[in-house]
Coordinates of N, CA and C in Angstrom, one line a residue:
X432 N -12.7 15.1 3.3 CA -11.9 14.0 2.6 C -12.9 12.8 2.4
X433 N -13.0 12.4 1.1 CA -13.8 11.2 0.8 C -13.0 10.0 1.0
X434 N -13.6 8.9 1.0 CA -12.9 7.6 1.1 C -12.1 7.3 -0.1
X435 N -12.5 7.8 -1.3 CA -11.7 7.6 -2.5 C -10.5 8.4 -2.4
X436 N -10.5 9.6 -2.0 CA -9.3 10.4 -1.8 C -8.4 9.8 -0.8
X437 N -9.0 9.3 0.3 CA -8.2 8.6 1.3 C -7.4 7.4 0.7
X438 N -8.1 6.6 0.0 CA -7.5 5.4 -0.6 C -6.4 5.8 -1.6
X439 N -6.6 6.8 -2.4 CA -5.6 7.3 -3.3 C -4.4 7.9 -2.6
X440 N -4.6 8.6 -1.5 CA -3.5 9.1 -0.7 C -2.7 8.0 -0.1
X441 N -3.3 7.0 0.4 CA -2.6 5.8 1.0 C -1.8 5.1 0.0
X442 N -2.3 5.0 -1.2 CA -1.5 4.3 -2.3 C -0.2 5.1 -2.6
X443 N -0.3 6.4 -2.5 CA 0.9 7.2 -2.7 C 1.9 7.0 -1.5
X444 N 1.4 7.1 -0.3 CA 2.2 6.9 0.9 C 2.8 5.6 0.9
X445 N 2.1 4.5 0.5 CA 2.6 3.2 0.6 C 3.9 3.0 -0.2
X446 N 4.0 3.7 -1.3 CA 5.2 3.6 -2.2 C 6.4 4.5 -1.8
X447 N 6.2 5.4 -0.9 CA 7.2 6.3 -0.5 C 8.1 5.7 0.6
X448 N 9.3 5.3 0.2 CA 10.3 4.7 1.1 C 10.9 5.6 2.1
X449 N 10.8 6.9 1.9 CA 11.3 7.9 2.8 C 10.6 8.0 4.1
X450 N 9.4 7.5 4.1 CA 8.6 7.7 5.3 C 8.9 6.6 6.4
X451 N 8.9 7.0 7.6 CA 9.1 6.1 8.7 C 7.8 5.9 9.5
X452 N 7.9 5.0 10.5 CA 6.7 4.8 11.3 C 6.2 6.1 12.0
X453 N 7.1 7.0 12.3 CA 6.7 8.3 13.0 C 5.9 9.1 12.0
X454 N 6.4 9.2 10.7 CA 5.7 9.9 9.7 C 4.3 9.3 9.5
X455 N 4.2 8.0 9.4 CA 2.9 7.3 9.2 C 2.0 7.6 10.4
X456 N 2.5 7.6 11.6 CA 1.7 7.8 12.8 C 1.1 9.2 12.7
X457 N 1.9 10.2 12.3 CA 1.4 11.6 12.2 C 0.4 11.7 11.1
X458 N 0.7 11.1 9.9 CA -0.2 11.1 8.8 C -1.6 10.5 9.2
X459 N -1.5 9.4 9.9 CA -2.7 8.7 10.3 C -3.6 9.7 11.2
X460 N -2.9 10.4 12.1 CA -3.7 11.3 12.9 C -4.3 12.4 12.1
X461 N -3.5 13.0 11.2 CA -4.0 14.1 10.3 C -5.1 13.6 9.4
X462 N -5.0 12.4 8.9 CA -6.0 11.9 8.0 C -7.3 11.6 8.8
X463 N -7.2 11.1 10.0 CA -8.3 10.9 10.9 C -9.1 12.2 11.1
X464 N -8.3 13.3 11.4 CA -9.0 14.6 11.6 C -9.6 15.1 10.3
X465 N -8.9 14.9 9.1 CA -9.5 15.3 7.9 C -10.8 14.5 7.6
X466 N -10.8 13.2 7.8 CA -12.0 12.4 7.5 C -13.1 12.9 8.5
X467 N -12.8 13.1 9.7 CA -13.8 13.6 10.7 C -14.4 14.9 10.3
X468 N -13.6 15.8 9.8 CA -14.0 17.1 9.4 C -14.6 17.2 7.9
X469 N -14.3 16.1 7.2 CA -14.9 16.0 5.8 C -14.2 16.9 4.8
X470 N -12.9 17.2 5.0 CA -12.1 18.1 4.1 C -10.7 17.7 4.0
X471 N -10.0 18.2 3.0 CA -8.6 18.0 2.9 C -7.8 19.3 2.9
X472 N -8.6 20.4 2.8 CA -8.0 21.7 2.9 C -8.6 22.4 4.1
X473 N -7.8 23.2 4.8 CA -8.2 24.0 6.0 C -8.6 23.0 7.1
X474 N -7.9 21.9 7.3 CA -8.2 21.0 8.4 C -7.8 21.7 9.7
X475 N -8.7 21.8 10.6 CA -8.4 22.4 11.9 C -7.6 21.4 12.7
X476 N -6.4 21.9 13.2 CA -5.6 21.0 14.0 C -5.0 21.7 15.2
X477 N -4.6 20.9 16.2 CA -3.8 21.4 17.3 C -2.7 20.4 17.6
X478 N -1.6 20.9 18.0 CA -0.4 20.0 18.3 C -0.8 19.0 19.3
X479 N -1.4 19.4 20.4 CA -1.8 18.4 21.4 C -2.7 17.3 20.9
X480 N -3.6 17.6 20.1 CA -4.6 16.6 19.5 C -3.8 15.7 18.6
X481 N -3.0 16.2 17.7 CA -2.2 15.3 16.8 C -1.3 14.4 17.6
X482 N -0.6 15.0 18.6 CA 0.3 14.2 19.4 C -0.4 13.0 20.1
X483 N -1.6 13.3 20.6 CA -2.4 12.3 21.3 C -2.8 11.2 20.4
X484 N -3.3 11.6 19.2 CA -3.8 10.6 18.2 C -2.7 9.8 17.7
X485 N -1.5 10.4 17.5 CA -0.3 9.7 16.9 C 0.5 8.9 17.9
X486 N 0.1 9.1 19.2 CA 0.8 8.4 20.3 C 2.3 8.8 20.4
X487 N 2.5 10.1 20.1 CA 3.8 10.7 20.2 C 3.8 11.6 21.5
X488 N 4.8 11.3 22.4 CA 4.8 12.0 23.7 C 5.9 13.0 23.9
X489 N 6.8 13.2 22.9 CA 7.9 14.2 23.1 C 7.8 15.2 22.0
X490 N 8.0 16.5 22.4 CA 7.9 17.6 21.4 C 9.0 17.5 20.3
X491 N 10.2 17.1 20.7 CA 11.2 17.1 19.6 C 10.9 16.1 18.5
X492 N 10.3 14.9 18.9 CA 9.9 13.9 17.9 C 8.8 14.5 17.1
X493 N 7.8 15.0 17.7 CA 6.7 15.6 17.0 C 7.2 16.7 15.9
X494 N 8.0 17.6 16.4 CA 8.4 18.7 15.5 C 9.3 18.2 14.4
X495 N 10.2 17.2 14.7 CA 11.0 16.7 13.6 C 10.2 16.1 12.5
X496 N 9.3 15.2 12.8 CA 8.6 14.5 11.8 C 7.5 15.3 11.2
X497 N 6.9 16.2 11.9 CA 5.8 17.1 11.4 C 6.5 18.0 10.3
X498 N 7.7 18.6 10.7 CA 8.4 19.4 9.7 C 8.8 18.6 8.5
X499 N 9.2 17.4 8.7 CA 9.6 16.5 7.6 C 8.4 16.3 6.6
X500 N 7.2 16.1 7.2 CA 6.1 15.9 6.3 C 5.8 17.2 5.5
X501 N 6.1 18.3 6.0 CA 5.9 19.6 5.3 C 7.0 19.6 4.2
X502 N 8.2 19.3 4.5 CA 9.3 19.4 3.5 C 9.1 18.3 2.4
X503 N 8.6 17.2 2.7 CA 8.3 16.2 1.7 C 7.1 16.5 0.9
X504 N 6.3 17.5 1.3 CA 5.2 17.9 0.5 C 3.9 17.2 0.8
X505 N 3.8 16.5 1.9 CA 2.5 15.8 2.2 C 1.5 16.8 2.8
X506 N 2.0 17.8 3.5 CA 1.0 18.7 4.1 C 1.6 20.2 4.0
X507 N 0.6 21.1 4.0 CA 1.0 22.5 4.0 C 0.3 23.0 5.3
X508 N 1.2 23.5 6.2 CA 0.8 23.9 7.5 C 0.7 25.5 7.7
X509 N -0.4 25.9 8.2 CA -0.6 27.4 8.5 C -0.8 27.6 10.0
X510 N 0.2 27.9 10.7 CA 0.0 28.1 12.1 C -0.8 29.3 12.5
X511 N -1.5 29.2 13.6 CA -2.2 30.3 14.2 C -1.5 30.7 15.4
X512 N -1.2 31.9 15.6 CA -0.5 32.3 16.8 C -1.4 32.9 17.8
X513 N -2.7 32.8 17.5 CA -3.7 33.2 18.4 C -4.2 32.0 19.3
X514 N -4.2 32.2 20.6 CA -4.6 31.0 21.4 C -6.0 30.5 21.2
X515 N -6.9 31.4 20.7 CA -8.3 30.9 20.5 C -8.6 30.5 19.1
X516 N -7.6 30.5 18.2 CA -7.9 30.1 16.9 C -7.0 28.9 16.5
X517 N -7.6 27.8 16.0 CA -6.8 26.7 15.7 C -6.0 26.9 14.4
X518 N -4.8 26.2 14.4 CA -4.0 26.2 13.2 C -4.7 25.3 12.1
X519 N -4.3 25.5 10.9 CA -4.9 24.7 9.8 C -3.8 24.1 8.9
X520 N -4.2 23.0 8.3 CA -3.3 22.4 7.3 C -4.1 21.9 6.1
X521 N -3.4 21.8 5.0 CA -3.9 21.2 3.8 C -3.2 19.9 3.5
X522 N -3.9 18.9 3.1 CA -3.3 17.6 2.8 C -3.1 17.7 1.2
X523 N -1.8 17.5 0.8 CA -1.5 17.6 -0.6 C -1.8 16.2 -1.2
X524 N -2.5 16.3 -2.4 CA -2.9 15.0 -3.0 C -1.8 14.3 -3.7
X525 N -0.8 15.1 -4.2 CA 0.4 14.6 -4.8 C 1.6 15.2 -4.2
X526 N 2.2 14.5 -3.2 CA 3.4 15.1 -2.5 C 4.5 15.2 -3.5
X527 N 5.5 16.1 -3.1 CA 6.7 16.3 -3.9 C 7.5 15.0 -3.9
X528 N 8.2 14.7 -5.0 CA 9.0 13.5 -5.1 C 10.5 13.9 -5.1

């Protein structure tokens, strides 16, 4: 993910009144990982890492808002059911309205 893509994404997020502080916290964690990995597609993620970065401590809160981000079209999540392979997600440039 480039800084220009990051700025464009934040401009979209800023206007979306459906998002709460929990959504923004999760998106910040995901964007941090994307910037660190230099990609917006196939970003390697783990639940524990996202929760730690987002300062979310309970699983129900994490699952509720992570699922909501998927439903709102901000991310596409591909879980890995193998313990040695990380799950991946794509950050959508234009979320569903």
